[in-house]
């Protein structure tokens, strides 16, 4: 029926009522930070704080893989649950946290070293250190 379609709410209206939540994973850093009113995404801060408190003594912290199924559950929780607690026992494997953080960065639509600055970064790292500082070191 066409009358049913005219009463359907817009995507924006559904989002404003909280039925649809914008994703965290896969969002651009700029839109995510703007939406959260932060300079660093809350999920990144949450992970780093948790890792600094519980993981700095773990060998292979970012090298060892966590269980992918649990990482995917954490990803889902981040995208859908506003009160995420990384101290919950279901996230007790520190490699799940690092795995989710790595996945977050992998899924960014644009890399941290953005495309429009790529050549500047390459130039900076290939430059002689003396030229970078603008001084000679003796």
Short mmCIF file of N, CA and C in Angstrom, two decimals:
data_model
loop_
_atom_site.label_atom_id
_atom_site.label_comp_id
_atom_site.label_asym_id
_atom_site.label_seq_id
_atom_site.Cartn_x
_atom_site.Cartn_y
_atom_site.Cartn_z
N UNK A 1 0.84 -1.19 0.00
CA UNK A 1 0.00 0.00 0.00
C UNK A 1 0.88 1.25 0.00
N UNK A 2 0.50 2.22 -0.75
CA UNK A 2 1.29 3.45 -0.82
C UNK A 2 1.11 4.29 0.44
N UNK A 3 -0.04 4.17 1.13
CA UNK A 3 -0.26 4.94 2.36
C UNK A 3 0.70 4.51 3.47
N UNK A 4 1.09 3.21 3.48
CA UNK A 4 2.05 2.73 4.47
C UNK A 4 3.43 3.36 4.26
N UNK A 5 3.80 3.53 2.99
CA UNK A 5 5.11 4.08 2.68
C UNK A 5 5.22 5.55 3.06
N UNK A 6 4.14 6.27 2.96
CA UNK A 6 4.22 7.70 3.27
C UNK A 6 4.35 7.94 4.77
N UNK A 7 3.95 6.96 5.60
CA UNK A 7 4.05 7.11 7.04
C UNK A 7 5.38 6.62 7.59
N UNK A 8 6.17 6.00 6.75
CA UNK A 8 7.46 5.47 7.20
C UNK A 8 8.38 6.64 7.60
N UNK A 9 8.98 6.55 8.79
CA UNK A 9 9.86 7.66 9.23
C UNK A 9 11.15 7.69 8.41
N UNK A 10 11.75 8.85 8.36
CA UNK A 10 13.01 8.98 7.64
C UNK A 10 14.12 8.32 8.45
N UNK A 11 15.21 8.00 7.79
CA UNK A 11 16.37 7.40 8.45
C UNK A 11 16.87 8.32 9.56
N UNK A 12 16.89 9.62 9.28
CA UNK A 12 17.35 10.60 10.27
C UNK A 12 16.45 10.58 11.51
N UNK A 13 15.14 10.49 11.32
CA UNK A 13 14.20 10.48 12.44
C UNK A 13 14.39 9.23 13.29
N UNK A 14 14.60 8.10 12.63
CA UNK A 14 14.82 6.84 13.34
C UNK A 14 16.12 6.90 14.12
N UNK A 15 17.16 7.51 13.52
CA UNK A 15 18.46 7.66 14.18
C UNK A 15 18.33 8.57 15.40
N UNK A 16 17.59 9.67 15.25
CA UNK A 16 17.43 10.63 16.35
C UNK A 16 16.70 10.01 17.54
N UNK A 17 15.79 9.07 17.26
CA UNK A 17 15.07 8.39 18.35
C UNK A 17 15.92 7.31 19.00
N UNK A 18 17.08 7.02 18.43
CA UNK A 18 17.99 6.06 19.03
C UNK A 18 17.78 4.62 18.59
N UNK A 19 16.91 4.41 17.60
CA UNK A 19 16.69 3.04 17.13
C UNK A 19 17.86 2.54 16.29
N UNK A 20 18.50 3.45 15.60
CA UNK A 20 19.69 3.11 14.81
C UNK A 20 20.84 3.93 15.36
N UNK A 21 21.91 3.24 15.70
CA UNK A 21 23.08 3.91 16.25
C UNK A 21 24.16 3.93 15.18
N UNK A 22 24.84 5.06 15.05
CA UNK A 22 25.95 5.12 14.11
C UNK A 22 27.05 4.18 14.58
N UNK A 23 27.70 3.54 13.65
CA UNK A 23 28.75 2.58 13.96
C UNK A 23 30.00 3.29 14.45
N UNK A 24 30.80 2.58 15.23
CA UNK A 24 32.11 3.07 15.64
C UNK A 24 33.15 2.50 14.68
N UNK A 25 33.13 1.19 14.51
CA UNK A 25 34.05 0.54 13.57
C UNK A 25 33.65 0.92 12.16
N UNK A 26 34.63 1.32 11.36
CA UNK A 26 34.38 1.67 9.97
C UNK A 26 34.03 3.13 9.75
N UNK A 27 33.88 3.89 10.82
CA UNK A 27 33.62 5.33 10.69
C UNK A 27 34.93 6.07 10.49
N UNK A 28 34.86 7.21 9.85
CA UNK A 28 36.08 8.02 9.72
C UNK A 28 36.39 8.64 11.08
N UNK A 29 37.67 8.87 11.32
CA UNK A 29 38.08 9.47 12.59
C UNK A 29 37.42 10.82 12.81
N UNK A 30 37.37 11.62 11.75
CA UNK A 30 36.81 12.97 11.90
C UNK A 30 35.32 12.91 12.26
N UNK A 31 34.54 12.06 11.59
CA UNK A 31 33.11 12.00 11.91
C UNK A 31 32.87 11.39 13.29
N UNK A 32 33.67 10.38 13.65
CA UNK A 32 33.53 9.74 14.96
C UNK A 32 33.86 10.72 16.08
N UNK A 33 34.96 11.43 15.94
CA UNK A 33 35.35 12.41 16.97
C UNK A 33 34.35 13.56 17.05
N UNK A 34 33.84 13.97 15.92
CA UNK A 34 32.83 15.04 15.92
C UNK A 34 31.56 14.56 16.63
N UNK A 35 31.14 13.33 16.32
CA UNK A 35 29.93 12.77 16.92
C UNK A 35 30.09 12.61 18.44
N UNK A 36 31.30 12.21 18.88
CA UNK A 36 31.56 11.99 20.30
C UNK A 36 32.06 13.24 21.02
N UNK A 37 32.31 14.29 20.24
CA UNK A 37 32.85 15.54 20.77
C UNK A 37 34.18 15.30 21.50
N UNK A 38 35.08 14.56 20.83
CA UNK A 38 36.39 14.24 21.38
C UNK A 38 37.46 14.46 20.31
N UNK A 39 38.72 14.42 20.72
CA UNK A 39 39.80 14.47 19.73
C UNK A 39 40.35 13.07 19.46
N UNK A 40 40.09 12.13 20.37
CA UNK A 40 40.46 10.73 20.21
C UNK A 40 39.19 9.92 20.45
N UNK A 41 38.86 8.97 19.56
CA UNK A 41 37.62 8.19 19.77
C UNK A 41 37.59 7.54 21.15
N UNK A 42 36.42 7.52 21.76
CA UNK A 42 36.26 6.98 23.12
C UNK A 42 36.71 5.52 23.20
N UNK A 43 36.44 4.74 22.15
CA UNK A 43 36.85 3.33 22.17
C UNK A 43 38.37 3.21 22.24
N UNK A 44 39.09 4.05 21.50
CA UNK A 44 40.55 4.02 21.52
C UNK A 44 41.06 4.39 22.91
N UNK A 45 40.51 5.43 23.49
CA UNK A 45 40.91 5.85 24.84
C UNK A 45 40.61 4.76 25.86
N UNK A 46 39.44 4.14 25.74
CA UNK A 46 39.04 3.06 26.65
C UNK A 46 40.05 1.91 26.57
N UNK A 47 40.40 1.52 25.35
CA UNK A 47 41.36 0.41 25.16
C UNK A 47 42.73 0.76 25.70
N UNK A 48 43.25 1.92 25.36
CA UNK A 48 44.59 2.32 25.78
C UNK A 48 44.66 2.40 27.31
N UNK A 49 43.65 3.00 27.92
CA UNK A 49 43.63 3.08 29.39
C UNK A 49 43.63 1.68 30.00
N UNK A 50 42.82 0.79 29.44
CA UNK A 50 42.73 -0.59 29.96
C UNK A 50 44.07 -1.31 29.78
N UNK A 51 44.69 -1.14 28.61
CA UNK A 51 45.96 -1.80 28.33
C UNK A 51 47.08 -1.27 29.23
N UNK A 52 47.08 0.03 29.47
CA UNK A 52 48.11 0.60 30.35
C UNK A 52 47.95 0.09 31.78
N UNK A 53 46.71 -0.16 32.17
CA UNK A 53 46.46 -0.64 33.54
C UNK A 53 46.69 -2.13 33.69
N UNK A 54 46.37 -2.92 32.65
CA UNK A 54 46.39 -4.38 32.82
C UNK A 54 47.33 -5.13 31.89
N UNK A 55 47.91 -4.47 30.88
CA UNK A 55 48.60 -5.26 29.87
C UNK A 55 50.05 -4.97 29.61
N UNK A 56 50.63 -4.00 30.28
CA UNK A 56 51.99 -3.61 29.94
C UNK A 56 53.04 -4.65 30.30
N UNK A 57 52.67 -5.60 31.16
CA UNK A 57 53.62 -6.65 31.52
C UNK A 57 53.44 -7.92 30.67
N UNK A 58 52.55 -7.87 29.68
CA UNK A 58 52.26 -9.04 28.84
C UNK A 58 53.20 -9.07 27.64
N UNK A 59 53.88 -10.21 27.47
CA UNK A 59 54.75 -10.38 26.29
C UNK A 59 53.89 -10.47 25.03
N UNK A 60 54.36 -9.85 23.96
CA UNK A 60 53.66 -9.94 22.68
C UNK A 60 52.29 -9.29 22.71
N UNK A 61 52.16 -8.21 23.45
CA UNK A 61 50.86 -7.57 23.67
C UNK A 61 50.08 -7.35 22.37
N UNK A 62 50.72 -6.78 21.36
CA UNK A 62 50.04 -6.53 20.08
C UNK A 62 50.35 -7.58 19.03
N UNK A 63 51.29 -8.46 19.32
CA UNK A 63 51.70 -9.48 18.36
C UNK A 63 50.84 -10.73 18.43
N UNK A 64 50.50 -11.16 19.65
CA UNK A 64 49.72 -12.38 19.85
C UNK A 64 48.25 -12.10 19.50
N UNK A 65 47.65 -13.01 18.75
CA UNK A 65 46.25 -12.83 18.34
C UNK A 65 45.29 -13.27 19.42
N UNK A 66 44.21 -12.53 19.55
CA UNK A 66 43.13 -12.93 20.44
C UNK A 66 42.14 -13.79 19.67
N UNK A 67 41.20 -14.39 20.36
CA UNK A 67 40.17 -15.22 19.74
C UNK A 67 39.27 -14.34 18.87
N UNK A 68 39.23 -14.64 17.57
CA UNK A 68 38.50 -13.80 16.62
C UNK A 68 37.01 -13.72 16.94
N UNK A 69 36.42 -14.82 17.38
CA UNK A 69 34.99 -14.80 17.71
C UNK A 69 34.71 -13.83 18.86
N UNK A 70 35.60 -13.81 19.85
CA UNK A 70 35.42 -12.90 21.00
C UNK A 70 35.70 -11.46 20.56
N UNK A 71 36.69 -11.28 19.70
CA UNK A 71 36.97 -9.93 19.17
C UNK A 71 35.74 -9.41 18.42
N UNK A 72 35.10 -10.26 17.63
CA UNK A 72 33.90 -9.85 16.89
C UNK A 72 32.75 -9.50 17.86
N UNK A 73 32.65 -10.24 18.97
CA UNK A 73 31.63 -9.91 19.98
C UNK A 73 31.92 -8.54 20.59
N UNK A 74 33.20 -8.27 20.84
CA UNK A 74 33.57 -6.96 21.38
C UNK A 74 33.27 -5.86 20.38
N UNK A 75 33.57 -6.12 19.12
CA UNK A 75 33.27 -5.16 18.04
C UNK A 75 31.78 -4.85 18.02
N UNK A 76 30.96 -5.90 18.10
CA UNK A 76 29.50 -5.72 18.12
C UNK A 76 29.09 -4.89 19.34
N UNK A 77 29.67 -5.21 20.50
CA UNK A 77 29.34 -4.48 21.73
C UNK A 77 29.71 -3.00 21.61
N UNK A 78 30.85 -2.73 21.01
CA UNK A 78 31.29 -1.33 20.83
C UNK A 78 30.31 -0.58 19.94
N UNK A 79 29.85 -1.25 18.88
CA UNK A 79 28.93 -0.60 17.95
C UNK A 79 27.51 -0.45 18.50
N UNK A 80 27.14 -1.24 19.52
CA UNK A 80 25.75 -1.25 19.97
C UNK A 80 25.53 -0.93 21.44
N UNK A 81 26.57 -1.01 22.27
CA UNK A 81 26.39 -0.82 23.71
C UNK A 81 27.13 0.42 24.18
N UNK A 82 26.40 1.35 24.75
CA UNK A 82 27.03 2.60 25.17
C UNK A 82 27.78 2.46 26.49
N UNK A 83 27.49 1.41 27.26
CA UNK A 83 28.13 1.25 28.56
C UNK A 83 29.08 0.06 28.56
N UNK A 84 30.04 0.10 27.69
CA UNK A 84 30.99 -1.00 27.56
C UNK A 84 31.97 -0.99 28.73
N UNK A 85 32.14 -2.14 29.37
CA UNK A 85 33.07 -2.28 30.49
C UNK A 85 34.13 -3.31 30.12
N UNK A 86 35.33 -2.86 29.84
CA UNK A 86 36.40 -3.78 29.44
C UNK A 86 36.89 -4.62 30.61
N UNK A 87 36.48 -4.30 31.83
CA UNK A 87 36.84 -5.12 32.99
C UNK A 87 35.89 -6.31 33.16
N UNK A 88 34.85 -6.37 32.34
CA UNK A 88 33.94 -7.51 32.37
C UNK A 88 34.72 -8.78 32.04
N UNK A 89 34.40 -9.88 32.72
CA UNK A 89 35.18 -11.12 32.56
C UNK A 89 35.16 -11.66 31.14
N UNK A 90 34.16 -11.31 30.34
CA UNK A 90 34.13 -11.83 28.97
C UNK A 90 35.23 -11.23 28.09
N UNK A 91 35.83 -10.14 28.53
CA UNK A 91 36.93 -9.51 27.79
C UNK A 91 38.26 -9.71 28.53
N UNK A 92 38.35 -10.74 29.38
CA UNK A 92 39.52 -10.89 30.25
C UNK A 92 40.82 -11.15 29.49
N UNK A 93 40.74 -11.75 28.29
CA UNK A 93 41.96 -11.98 27.50
C UNK A 93 42.42 -10.65 26.92
N UNK A 94 43.56 -10.16 27.36
CA UNK A 94 44.08 -8.86 26.94
C UNK A 94 44.28 -8.80 25.43
N UNK A 95 44.52 -9.96 24.81
CA UNK A 95 44.75 -10.00 23.36
C UNK A 95 43.45 -9.77 22.57
N UNK A 96 42.32 -9.95 23.22
CA UNK A 96 41.03 -9.61 22.60
C UNK A 96 40.93 -8.08 22.49
N UNK A 97 41.36 -7.39 23.52
CA UNK A 97 41.33 -5.92 23.51
C UNK A 97 42.27 -5.39 22.43
N UNK A 98 43.50 -5.90 22.40
CA UNK A 98 44.45 -5.42 21.39
C UNK A 98 43.97 -5.80 19.99
N UNK A 99 43.39 -6.98 19.86
CA UNK A 99 42.87 -7.41 18.56
C UNK A 99 41.75 -6.50 18.07
N UNK A 100 40.86 -6.12 18.97
CA UNK A 100 39.76 -5.21 18.61
C UNK A 100 40.30 -3.82 18.25
N UNK A 101 41.30 -3.37 18.99
CA UNK A 101 41.89 -2.06 18.70
C UNK A 101 42.57 -2.07 17.32
N UNK A 102 43.30 -3.14 17.04
CA UNK A 102 43.93 -3.25 15.71
C UNK A 102 42.87 -3.32 14.62
N UNK A 103 41.78 -4.04 14.88
CA UNK A 103 40.70 -4.13 13.90
C UNK A 103 40.07 -2.76 13.66
N UNK A 104 39.89 -1.99 14.74
CA UNK A 104 39.34 -0.64 14.60
C UNK A 104 40.19 0.19 13.63
N UNK A 105 41.51 0.16 13.83
CA UNK A 105 42.39 0.93 12.96
C UNK A 105 42.42 0.39 11.54
N UNK A 106 42.35 -0.93 11.39
CA UNK A 106 42.31 -1.54 10.04
C UNK A 106 41.06 -1.14 9.27
N UNK A 107 39.95 -0.98 9.98
CA UNK A 107 38.68 -0.70 9.32
C UNK A 107 38.42 0.79 9.09
N UNK A 108 39.36 1.64 9.47
CA UNK A 108 39.19 3.06 9.17
C UNK A 108 39.11 3.24 7.66
N UNK A 109 38.20 4.08 7.18
CA UNK A 109 38.11 4.30 5.73
C UNK A 109 39.36 4.98 5.16
N UNK A 110 40.04 5.73 5.99
CA UNK A 110 41.28 6.38 5.58
C UNK A 110 42.33 6.07 6.64
N UNK A 111 43.57 5.76 6.23
CA UNK A 111 44.60 5.42 7.21
C UNK A 111 44.92 6.59 8.14
N UNK A 112 45.56 6.26 9.26
CA UNK A 112 45.97 7.32 10.19
C UNK A 112 46.89 8.32 9.50
N UNK A 113 47.82 7.80 8.71
CA UNK A 113 48.64 8.68 7.88
C UNK A 113 47.85 8.89 6.60
N UNK A 114 47.08 9.96 6.57
CA UNK A 114 46.07 10.18 5.53
C UNK A 114 46.67 10.29 4.14
N UNK A 115 45.83 9.95 3.15
CA UNK A 115 46.27 9.95 1.75
C UNK A 115 46.82 11.30 1.32
N UNK A 116 46.16 12.39 1.74
CA UNK A 116 46.59 13.71 1.28
C UNK A 116 47.92 14.16 1.90
N UNK A 117 48.40 13.45 2.93
CA UNK A 117 49.70 13.78 3.53
C UNK A 117 50.74 12.69 3.30
N UNK A 118 50.40 11.70 2.51
CA UNK A 118 51.27 10.54 2.31
C UNK A 118 52.68 10.95 1.86
N UNK A 119 52.76 11.80 0.86
CA UNK A 119 54.08 12.18 0.34
C UNK A 119 54.88 12.98 1.36
N UNK A 120 54.18 13.78 2.19
CA UNK A 120 54.87 14.51 3.25
C UNK A 120 55.51 13.54 4.25
N UNK A 121 54.78 12.48 4.60
CA UNK A 121 55.31 11.49 5.54
C UNK A 121 56.51 10.75 4.94
N UNK A 122 56.37 10.34 3.69
CA UNK A 122 57.47 9.63 3.02
C UNK A 122 58.69 10.53 2.94
N UNK A 123 58.47 11.78 2.58
CA UNK A 123 59.57 12.73 2.49
C UNK A 123 60.25 12.92 3.85
N UNK A 124 59.44 13.02 4.90
CA UNK A 124 59.99 13.24 6.23
C UNK A 124 60.83 12.07 6.71
N UNK A 125 60.40 10.84 6.42
CA UNK A 125 61.16 9.70 6.92
C UNK A 125 62.35 9.33 6.06
N UNK A 126 62.38 9.84 4.83
CA UNK A 126 63.53 9.54 3.97
C UNK A 126 64.57 10.65 3.99
N UNK A 127 64.24 11.74 4.65
CA UNK A 127 65.16 12.88 4.74
C UNK A 127 66.31 12.57 5.69
N UNK A 128 67.44 13.16 5.42
CA UNK A 128 68.58 13.06 6.32
C UNK A 128 68.19 13.70 7.66
N UNK A 129 68.46 13.05 8.79
CA UNK A 129 68.07 13.61 10.09
C UNK A 129 68.57 15.04 10.31
N UNK A 130 69.73 15.36 9.77
CA UNK A 130 70.26 16.71 9.95
C UNK A 130 69.35 17.74 9.28
N UNK A 131 68.78 17.37 8.13
CA UNK A 131 67.88 18.30 7.43
C UNK A 131 66.56 18.44 8.16
N UNK A 132 66.09 17.35 8.79
CA UNK A 132 64.81 17.38 9.50
C UNK A 132 64.84 18.41 10.63
N UNK A 133 65.91 18.40 11.40
CA UNK A 133 66.00 19.32 12.54
C UNK A 133 66.30 20.74 12.12
N UNK A 134 66.84 20.87 10.94
CA UNK A 134 67.26 22.20 10.51
C UNK A 134 68.59 22.57 11.14
N UNK A 135 69.23 21.65 11.84
CA UNK A 135 70.51 21.90 12.50
C UNK A 135 71.44 20.73 12.21
N UNK A 136 72.69 20.99 12.36
CA UNK A 136 73.61 19.85 12.27
C UNK A 136 73.89 19.37 13.69
N UNK A 137 74.08 18.07 13.82
CA UNK A 137 74.36 17.54 15.15
C UNK A 137 75.85 17.24 15.28
N UNK A 138 76.43 17.71 16.35
CA UNK A 138 77.86 17.47 16.58
C UNK A 138 78.08 17.02 17.97
#
